[in-house]
PDB file of N, CA and C in Angstrom:
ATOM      1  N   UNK A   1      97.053 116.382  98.406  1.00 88.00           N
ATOM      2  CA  UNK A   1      96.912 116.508  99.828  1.00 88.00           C
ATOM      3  C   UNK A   1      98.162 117.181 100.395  1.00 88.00           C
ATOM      4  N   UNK A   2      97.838 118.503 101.521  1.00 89.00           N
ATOM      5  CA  UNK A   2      99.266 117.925 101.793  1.00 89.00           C
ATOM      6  C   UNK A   2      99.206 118.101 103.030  1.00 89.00           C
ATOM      7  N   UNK A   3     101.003 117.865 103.916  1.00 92.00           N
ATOM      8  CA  UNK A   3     100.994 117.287 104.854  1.00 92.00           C
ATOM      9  C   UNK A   3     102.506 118.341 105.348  1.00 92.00           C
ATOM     10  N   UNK A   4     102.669 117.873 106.741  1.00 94.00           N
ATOM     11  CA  UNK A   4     103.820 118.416 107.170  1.00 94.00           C
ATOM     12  C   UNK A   4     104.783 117.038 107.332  1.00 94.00           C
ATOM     13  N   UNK A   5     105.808 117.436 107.311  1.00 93.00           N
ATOM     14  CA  UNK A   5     106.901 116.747 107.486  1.00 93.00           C
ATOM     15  C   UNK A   5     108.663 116.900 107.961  1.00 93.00           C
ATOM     16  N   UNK A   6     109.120 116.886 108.806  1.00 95.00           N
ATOM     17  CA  UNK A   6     109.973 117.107 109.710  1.00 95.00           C
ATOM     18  C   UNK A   6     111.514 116.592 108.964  1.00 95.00           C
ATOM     19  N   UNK A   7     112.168 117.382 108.719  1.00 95.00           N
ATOM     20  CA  UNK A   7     113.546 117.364 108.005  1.00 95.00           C
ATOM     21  C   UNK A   7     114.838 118.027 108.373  1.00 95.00           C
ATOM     22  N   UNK A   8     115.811 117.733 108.505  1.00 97.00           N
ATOM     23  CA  UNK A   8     116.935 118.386 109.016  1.00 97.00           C
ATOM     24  C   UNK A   8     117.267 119.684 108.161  1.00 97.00           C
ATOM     25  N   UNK A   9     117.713 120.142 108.779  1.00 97.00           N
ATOM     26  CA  UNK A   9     117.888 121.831 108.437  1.00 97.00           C
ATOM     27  C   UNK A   9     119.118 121.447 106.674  1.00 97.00           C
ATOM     28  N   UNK A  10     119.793 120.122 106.785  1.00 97.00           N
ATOM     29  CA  UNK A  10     121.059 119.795 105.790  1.00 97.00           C
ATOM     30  C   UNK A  10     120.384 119.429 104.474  1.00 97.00           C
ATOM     31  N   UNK A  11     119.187 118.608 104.923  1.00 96.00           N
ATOM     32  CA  UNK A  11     118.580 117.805 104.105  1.00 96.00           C
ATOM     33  C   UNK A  11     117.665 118.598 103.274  1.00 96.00           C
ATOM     34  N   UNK A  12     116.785 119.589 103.608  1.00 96.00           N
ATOM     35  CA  UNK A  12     115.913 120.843 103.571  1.00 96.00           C
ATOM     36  C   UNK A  12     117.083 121.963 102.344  1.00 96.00           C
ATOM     37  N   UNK A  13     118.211 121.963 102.561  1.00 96.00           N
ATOM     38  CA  UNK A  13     118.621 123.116 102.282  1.00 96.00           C
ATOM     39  C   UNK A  13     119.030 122.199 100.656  1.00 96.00           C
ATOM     40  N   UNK A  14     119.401 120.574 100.813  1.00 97.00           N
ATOM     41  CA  UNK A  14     120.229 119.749  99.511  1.00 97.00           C
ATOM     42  C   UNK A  14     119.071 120.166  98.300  1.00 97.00           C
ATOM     43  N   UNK A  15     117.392 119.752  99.191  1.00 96.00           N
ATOM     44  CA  UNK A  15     116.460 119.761  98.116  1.00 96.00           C
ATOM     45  C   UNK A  15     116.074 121.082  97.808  1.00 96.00           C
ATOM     46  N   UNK A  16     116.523 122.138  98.121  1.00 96.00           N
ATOM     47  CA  UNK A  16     115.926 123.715  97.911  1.00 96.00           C
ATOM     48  C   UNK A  16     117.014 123.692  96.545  1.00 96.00           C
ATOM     49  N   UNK A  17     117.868 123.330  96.673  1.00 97.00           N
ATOM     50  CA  UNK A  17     119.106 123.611  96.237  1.00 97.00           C
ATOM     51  C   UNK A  17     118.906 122.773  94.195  1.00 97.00           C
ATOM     52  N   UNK A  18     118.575 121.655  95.013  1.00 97.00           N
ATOM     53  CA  UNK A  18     117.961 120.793  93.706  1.00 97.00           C
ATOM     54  C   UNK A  18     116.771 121.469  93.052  1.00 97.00           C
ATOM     55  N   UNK A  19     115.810 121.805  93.419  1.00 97.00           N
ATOM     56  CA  UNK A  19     114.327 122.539  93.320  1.00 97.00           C
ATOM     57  C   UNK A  19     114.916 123.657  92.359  1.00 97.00           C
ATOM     58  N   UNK A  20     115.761 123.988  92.955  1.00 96.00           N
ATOM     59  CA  UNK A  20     116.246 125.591  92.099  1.00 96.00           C
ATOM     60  C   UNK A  20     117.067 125.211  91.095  1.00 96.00           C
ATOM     61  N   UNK A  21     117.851 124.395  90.918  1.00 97.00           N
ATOM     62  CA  UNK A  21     118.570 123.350  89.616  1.00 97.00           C
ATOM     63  C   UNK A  21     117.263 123.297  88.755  1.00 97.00           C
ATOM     64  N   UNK A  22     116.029 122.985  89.276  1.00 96.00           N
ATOM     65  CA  UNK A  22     115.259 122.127  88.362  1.00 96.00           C
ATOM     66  C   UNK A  22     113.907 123.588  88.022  1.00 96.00           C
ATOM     67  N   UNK A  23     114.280 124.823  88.393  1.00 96.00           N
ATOM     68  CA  UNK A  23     113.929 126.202  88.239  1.00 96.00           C
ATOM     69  C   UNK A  23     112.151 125.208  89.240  1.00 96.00           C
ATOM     70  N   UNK A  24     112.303 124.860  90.361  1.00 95.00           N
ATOM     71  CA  UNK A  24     111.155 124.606  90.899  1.00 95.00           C
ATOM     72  C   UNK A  24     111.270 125.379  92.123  1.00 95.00           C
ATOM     73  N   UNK A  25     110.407 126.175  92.777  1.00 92.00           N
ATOM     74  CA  UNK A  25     110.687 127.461  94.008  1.00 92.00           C
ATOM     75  C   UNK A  25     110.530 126.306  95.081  1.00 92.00           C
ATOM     76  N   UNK A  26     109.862 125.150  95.363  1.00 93.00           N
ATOM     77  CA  UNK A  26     110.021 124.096  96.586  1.00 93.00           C
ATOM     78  C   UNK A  26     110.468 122.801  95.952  1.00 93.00           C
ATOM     79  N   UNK A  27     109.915 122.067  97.091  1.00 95.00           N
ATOM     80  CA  UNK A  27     110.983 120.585  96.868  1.00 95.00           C
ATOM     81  C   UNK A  27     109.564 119.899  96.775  1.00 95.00           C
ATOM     82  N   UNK A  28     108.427 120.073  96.900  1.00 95.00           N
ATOM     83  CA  UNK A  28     107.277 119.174  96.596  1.00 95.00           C
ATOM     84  C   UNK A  28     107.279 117.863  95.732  1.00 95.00           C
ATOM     85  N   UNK A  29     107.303 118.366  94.527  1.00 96.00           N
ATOM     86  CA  UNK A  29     107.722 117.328  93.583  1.00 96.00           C
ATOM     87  C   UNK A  29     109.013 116.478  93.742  1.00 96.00           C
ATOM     88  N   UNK A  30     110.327 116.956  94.487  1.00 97.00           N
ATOM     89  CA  UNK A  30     111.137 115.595  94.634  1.00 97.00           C
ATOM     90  C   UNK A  30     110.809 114.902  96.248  1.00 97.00           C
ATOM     91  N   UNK A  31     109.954 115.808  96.882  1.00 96.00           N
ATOM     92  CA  UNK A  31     109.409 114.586  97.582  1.00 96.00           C
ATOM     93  C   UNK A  31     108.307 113.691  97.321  1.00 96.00           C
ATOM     94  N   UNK A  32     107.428 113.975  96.384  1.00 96.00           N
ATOM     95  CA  UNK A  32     106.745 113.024  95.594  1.00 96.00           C
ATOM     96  C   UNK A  32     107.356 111.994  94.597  1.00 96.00           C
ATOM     97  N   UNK A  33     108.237 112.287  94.194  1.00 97.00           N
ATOM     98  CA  UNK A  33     109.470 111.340  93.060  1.00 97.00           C
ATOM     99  C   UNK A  33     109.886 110.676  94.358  1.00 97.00           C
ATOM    100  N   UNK A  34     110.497 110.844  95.249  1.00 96.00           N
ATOM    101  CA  UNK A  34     110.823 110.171  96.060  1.00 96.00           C
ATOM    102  C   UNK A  34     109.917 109.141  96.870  1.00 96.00           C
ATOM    103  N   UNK A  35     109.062 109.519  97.280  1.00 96.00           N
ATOM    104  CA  UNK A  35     107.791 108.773  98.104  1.00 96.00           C
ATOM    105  C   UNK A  35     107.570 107.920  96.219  1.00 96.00           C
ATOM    106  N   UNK A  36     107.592 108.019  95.619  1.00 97.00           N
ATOM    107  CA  UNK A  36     107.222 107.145  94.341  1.00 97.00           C
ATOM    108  C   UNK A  36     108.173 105.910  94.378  1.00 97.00           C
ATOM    109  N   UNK A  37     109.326 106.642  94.071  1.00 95.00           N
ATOM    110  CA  UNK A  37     110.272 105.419  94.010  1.00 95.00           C
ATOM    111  C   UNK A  37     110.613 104.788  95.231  1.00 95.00           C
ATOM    112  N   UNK A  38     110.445 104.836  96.342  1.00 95.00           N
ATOM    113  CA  UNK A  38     109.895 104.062  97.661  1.00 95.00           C
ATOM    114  C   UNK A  38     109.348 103.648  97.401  1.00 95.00           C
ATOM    115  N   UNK A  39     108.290 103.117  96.994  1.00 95.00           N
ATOM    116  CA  UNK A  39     107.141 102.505  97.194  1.00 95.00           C
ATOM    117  C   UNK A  39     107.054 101.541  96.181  1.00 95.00           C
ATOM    118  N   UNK A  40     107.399 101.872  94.672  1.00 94.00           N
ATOM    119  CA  UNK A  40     107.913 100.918  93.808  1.00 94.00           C
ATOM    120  C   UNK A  40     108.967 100.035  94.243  1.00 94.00           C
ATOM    121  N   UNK A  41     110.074 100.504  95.321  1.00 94.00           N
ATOM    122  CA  UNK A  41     111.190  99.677  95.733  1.00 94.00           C
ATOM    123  C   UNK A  41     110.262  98.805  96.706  1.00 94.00           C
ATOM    124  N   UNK A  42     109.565  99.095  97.425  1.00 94.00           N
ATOM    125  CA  UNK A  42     108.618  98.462  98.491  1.00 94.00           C
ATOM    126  C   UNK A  42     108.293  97.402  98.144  1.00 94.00           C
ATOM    127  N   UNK A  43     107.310  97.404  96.877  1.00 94.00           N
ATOM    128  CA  UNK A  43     106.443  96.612  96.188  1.00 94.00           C
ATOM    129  C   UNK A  43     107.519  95.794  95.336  1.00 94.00           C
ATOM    130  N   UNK A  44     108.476  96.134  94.732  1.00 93.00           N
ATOM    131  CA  UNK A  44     109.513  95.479  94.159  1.00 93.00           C
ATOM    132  C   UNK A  44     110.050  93.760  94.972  1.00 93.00           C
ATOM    133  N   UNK A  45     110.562  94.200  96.154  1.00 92.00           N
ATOM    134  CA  UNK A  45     111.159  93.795  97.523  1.00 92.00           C
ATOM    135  C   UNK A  45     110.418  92.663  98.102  1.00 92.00           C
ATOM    136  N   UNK A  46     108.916  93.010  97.818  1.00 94.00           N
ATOM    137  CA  UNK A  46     107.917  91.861  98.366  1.00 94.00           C
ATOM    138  C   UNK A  46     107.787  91.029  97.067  1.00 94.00           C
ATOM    139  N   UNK A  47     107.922  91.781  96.055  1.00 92.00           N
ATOM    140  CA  UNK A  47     107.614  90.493  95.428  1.00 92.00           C
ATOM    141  C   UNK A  47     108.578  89.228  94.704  1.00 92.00           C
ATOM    142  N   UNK A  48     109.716  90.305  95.219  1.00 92.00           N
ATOM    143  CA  UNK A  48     111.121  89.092  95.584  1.00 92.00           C
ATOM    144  C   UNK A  48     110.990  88.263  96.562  1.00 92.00           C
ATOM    145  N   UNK A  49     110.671  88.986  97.681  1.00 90.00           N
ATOM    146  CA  UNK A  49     109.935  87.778  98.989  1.00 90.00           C
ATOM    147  C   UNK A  49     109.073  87.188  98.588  1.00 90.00           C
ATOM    148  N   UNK A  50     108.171  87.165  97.422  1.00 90.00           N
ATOM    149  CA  UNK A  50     106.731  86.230  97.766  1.00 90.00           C
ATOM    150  C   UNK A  50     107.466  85.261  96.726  1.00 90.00           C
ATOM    151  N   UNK A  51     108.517  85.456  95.727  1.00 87.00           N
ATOM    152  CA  UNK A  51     108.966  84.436  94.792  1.00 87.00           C
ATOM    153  C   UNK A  51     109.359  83.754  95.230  1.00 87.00           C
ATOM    154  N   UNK A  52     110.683  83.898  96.537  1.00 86.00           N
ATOM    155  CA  UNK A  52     111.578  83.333  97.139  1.00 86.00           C
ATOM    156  C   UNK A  52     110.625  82.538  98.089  1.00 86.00           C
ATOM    157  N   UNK A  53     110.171  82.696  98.527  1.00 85.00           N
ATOM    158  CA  UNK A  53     109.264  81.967  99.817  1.00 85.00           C
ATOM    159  C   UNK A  53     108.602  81.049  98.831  1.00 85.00           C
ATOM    160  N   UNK A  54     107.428  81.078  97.426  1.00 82.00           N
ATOM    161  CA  UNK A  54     107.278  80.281  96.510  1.00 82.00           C
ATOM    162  C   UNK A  54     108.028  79.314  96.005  1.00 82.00           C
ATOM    163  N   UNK A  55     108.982  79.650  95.803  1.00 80.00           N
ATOM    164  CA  UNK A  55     110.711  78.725  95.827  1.00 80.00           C
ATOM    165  C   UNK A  55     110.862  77.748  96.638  1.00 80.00           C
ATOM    166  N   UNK A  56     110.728  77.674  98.024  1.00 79.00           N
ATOM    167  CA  UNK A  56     111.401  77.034  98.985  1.00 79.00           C
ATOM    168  C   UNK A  56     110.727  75.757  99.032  1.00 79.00           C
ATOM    169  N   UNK A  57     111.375  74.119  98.765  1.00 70.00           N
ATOM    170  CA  UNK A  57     111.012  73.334  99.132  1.00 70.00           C
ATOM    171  C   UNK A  57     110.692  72.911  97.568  1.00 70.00           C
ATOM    172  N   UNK A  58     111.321  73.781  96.133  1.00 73.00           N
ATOM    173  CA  UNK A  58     111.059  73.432  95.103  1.00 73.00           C
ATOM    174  C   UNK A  58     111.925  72.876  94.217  1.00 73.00           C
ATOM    175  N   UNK A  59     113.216  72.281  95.175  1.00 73.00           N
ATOM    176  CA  UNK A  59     114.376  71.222  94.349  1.00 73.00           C
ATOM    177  C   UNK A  59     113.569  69.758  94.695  1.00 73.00           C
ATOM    178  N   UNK A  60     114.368  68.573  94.182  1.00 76.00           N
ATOM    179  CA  UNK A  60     113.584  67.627  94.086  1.00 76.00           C
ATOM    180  C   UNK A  60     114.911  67.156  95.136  1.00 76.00           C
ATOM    181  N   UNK A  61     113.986  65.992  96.177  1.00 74.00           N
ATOM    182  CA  UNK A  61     115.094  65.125  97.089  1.00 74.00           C
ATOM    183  C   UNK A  61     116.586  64.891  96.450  1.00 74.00           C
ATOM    184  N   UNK A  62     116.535  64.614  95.443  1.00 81.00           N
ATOM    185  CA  UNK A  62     117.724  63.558  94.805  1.00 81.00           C
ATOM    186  C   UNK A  62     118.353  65.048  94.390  1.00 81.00           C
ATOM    187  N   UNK A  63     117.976  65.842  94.198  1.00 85.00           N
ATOM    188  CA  UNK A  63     119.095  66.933  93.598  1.00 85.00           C
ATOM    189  C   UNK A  63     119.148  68.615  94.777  1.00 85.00           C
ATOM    190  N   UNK A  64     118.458  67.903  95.810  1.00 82.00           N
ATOM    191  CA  UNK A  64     119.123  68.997  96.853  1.00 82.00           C
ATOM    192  C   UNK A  64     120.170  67.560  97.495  1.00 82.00           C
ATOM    193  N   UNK A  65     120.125  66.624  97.603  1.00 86.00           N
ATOM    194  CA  UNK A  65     121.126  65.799  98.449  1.00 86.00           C
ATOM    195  C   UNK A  65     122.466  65.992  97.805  1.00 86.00           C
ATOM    196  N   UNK A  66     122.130  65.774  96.065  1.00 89.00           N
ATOM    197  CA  UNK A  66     123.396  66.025  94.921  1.00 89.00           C
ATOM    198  C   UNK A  66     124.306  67.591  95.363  1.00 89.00           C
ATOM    199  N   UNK A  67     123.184  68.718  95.756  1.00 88.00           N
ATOM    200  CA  UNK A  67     123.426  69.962  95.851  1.00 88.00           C
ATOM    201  C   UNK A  67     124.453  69.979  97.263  1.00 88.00           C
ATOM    202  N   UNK A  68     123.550  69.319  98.325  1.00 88.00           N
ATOM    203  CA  UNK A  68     124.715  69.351  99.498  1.00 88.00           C
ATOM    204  C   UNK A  68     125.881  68.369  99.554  1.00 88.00           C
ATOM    205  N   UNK A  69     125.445  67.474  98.993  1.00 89.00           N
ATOM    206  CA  UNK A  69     126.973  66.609  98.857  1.00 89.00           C
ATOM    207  C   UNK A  69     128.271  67.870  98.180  1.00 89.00           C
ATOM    208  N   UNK A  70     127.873  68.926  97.172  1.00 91.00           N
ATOM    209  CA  UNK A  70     128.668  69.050  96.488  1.00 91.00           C
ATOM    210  C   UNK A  70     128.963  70.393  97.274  1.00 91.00           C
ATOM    211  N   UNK A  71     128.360  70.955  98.025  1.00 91.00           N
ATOM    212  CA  UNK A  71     128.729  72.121  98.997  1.00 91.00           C
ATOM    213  C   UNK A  71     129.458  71.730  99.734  1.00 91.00           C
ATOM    214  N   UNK A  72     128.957  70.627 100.702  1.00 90.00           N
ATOM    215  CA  UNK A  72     130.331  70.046 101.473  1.00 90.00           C
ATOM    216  C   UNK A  72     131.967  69.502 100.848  1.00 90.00           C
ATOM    217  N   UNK A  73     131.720  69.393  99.809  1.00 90.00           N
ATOM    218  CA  UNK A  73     133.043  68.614  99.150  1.00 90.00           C
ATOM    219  C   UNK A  73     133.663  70.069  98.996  1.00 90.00           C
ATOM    220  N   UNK A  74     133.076  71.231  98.339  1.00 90.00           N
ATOM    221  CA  UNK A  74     133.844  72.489  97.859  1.00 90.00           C
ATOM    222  C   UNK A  74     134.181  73.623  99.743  1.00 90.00           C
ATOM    223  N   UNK A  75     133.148  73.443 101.039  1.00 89.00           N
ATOM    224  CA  UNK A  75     133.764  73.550 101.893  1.00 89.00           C
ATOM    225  C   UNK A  75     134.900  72.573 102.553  1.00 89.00           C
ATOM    226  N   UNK A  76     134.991  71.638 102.139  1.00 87.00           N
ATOM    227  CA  UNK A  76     136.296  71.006 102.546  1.00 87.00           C
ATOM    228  C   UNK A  76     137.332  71.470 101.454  1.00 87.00           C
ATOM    229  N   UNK A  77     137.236  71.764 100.577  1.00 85.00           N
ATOM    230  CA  UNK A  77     138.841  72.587  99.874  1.00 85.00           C
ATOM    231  C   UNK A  77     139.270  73.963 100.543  1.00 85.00           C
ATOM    232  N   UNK A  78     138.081  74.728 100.988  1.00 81.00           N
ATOM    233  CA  UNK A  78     138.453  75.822 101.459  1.00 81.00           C
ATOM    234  C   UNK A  78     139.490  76.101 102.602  1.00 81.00           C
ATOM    235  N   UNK A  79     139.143  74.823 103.110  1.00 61.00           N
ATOM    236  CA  UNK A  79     140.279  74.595 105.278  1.00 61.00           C
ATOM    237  C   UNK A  79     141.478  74.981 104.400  1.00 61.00           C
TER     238      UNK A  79
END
C-alpha cells in the first residue's frame, strides 16, 4: 500500500543518505523496518504491562508486611 507521509527536510535527507549506503534509490524499506520494529516494541511494552498488572496483589500478606518492614528499616539508614 502506499501512503504519504510528512518528514522534515533533516530527517528525509539522514534516510536518502542511508538508502544510498544500502545501494536502495528511496527510503521505503527503512520506513517499513522501522514501522516493524515499532510495533514489535508496542506489542513488547503491553505485554510487560499485562504481566505486571497480572503481578499485582501476588505476594502473600506475611511477606509483603516482611517486605515493608524491611524497606522502612533500609529508608531509615539513608537520613
Amino acid at each position: 500500500m502506499r501512503t504519504t507521509i510528512e518528514l522534515p527536510n533533516m530527517l528525509r535527507a539522514k534516510l536518502l543518505d542511508i538508502a544510498a549506503r544500502r545501494g536502495e534509490k528511496g527510503f521505503s524499506n527503512l520506513i517499513r523496518e522501522a514501522v516493524e520494529s515499532y510495533l514489535v516494541g508496542v506489542e513488547a511494552r503491553e505485554e510487560q504491562r499485562r504481566r505486571a498488572i497480572d503481578a499485582l496483589g501476588s505476594v502473600a500478606e506475611g511477606d509483603a508486611d516482611r517486605l515493608e518492614e524491611s524497606a522502612r528499616r533500609l529508608r531509615e539508614r539513608w537520613r
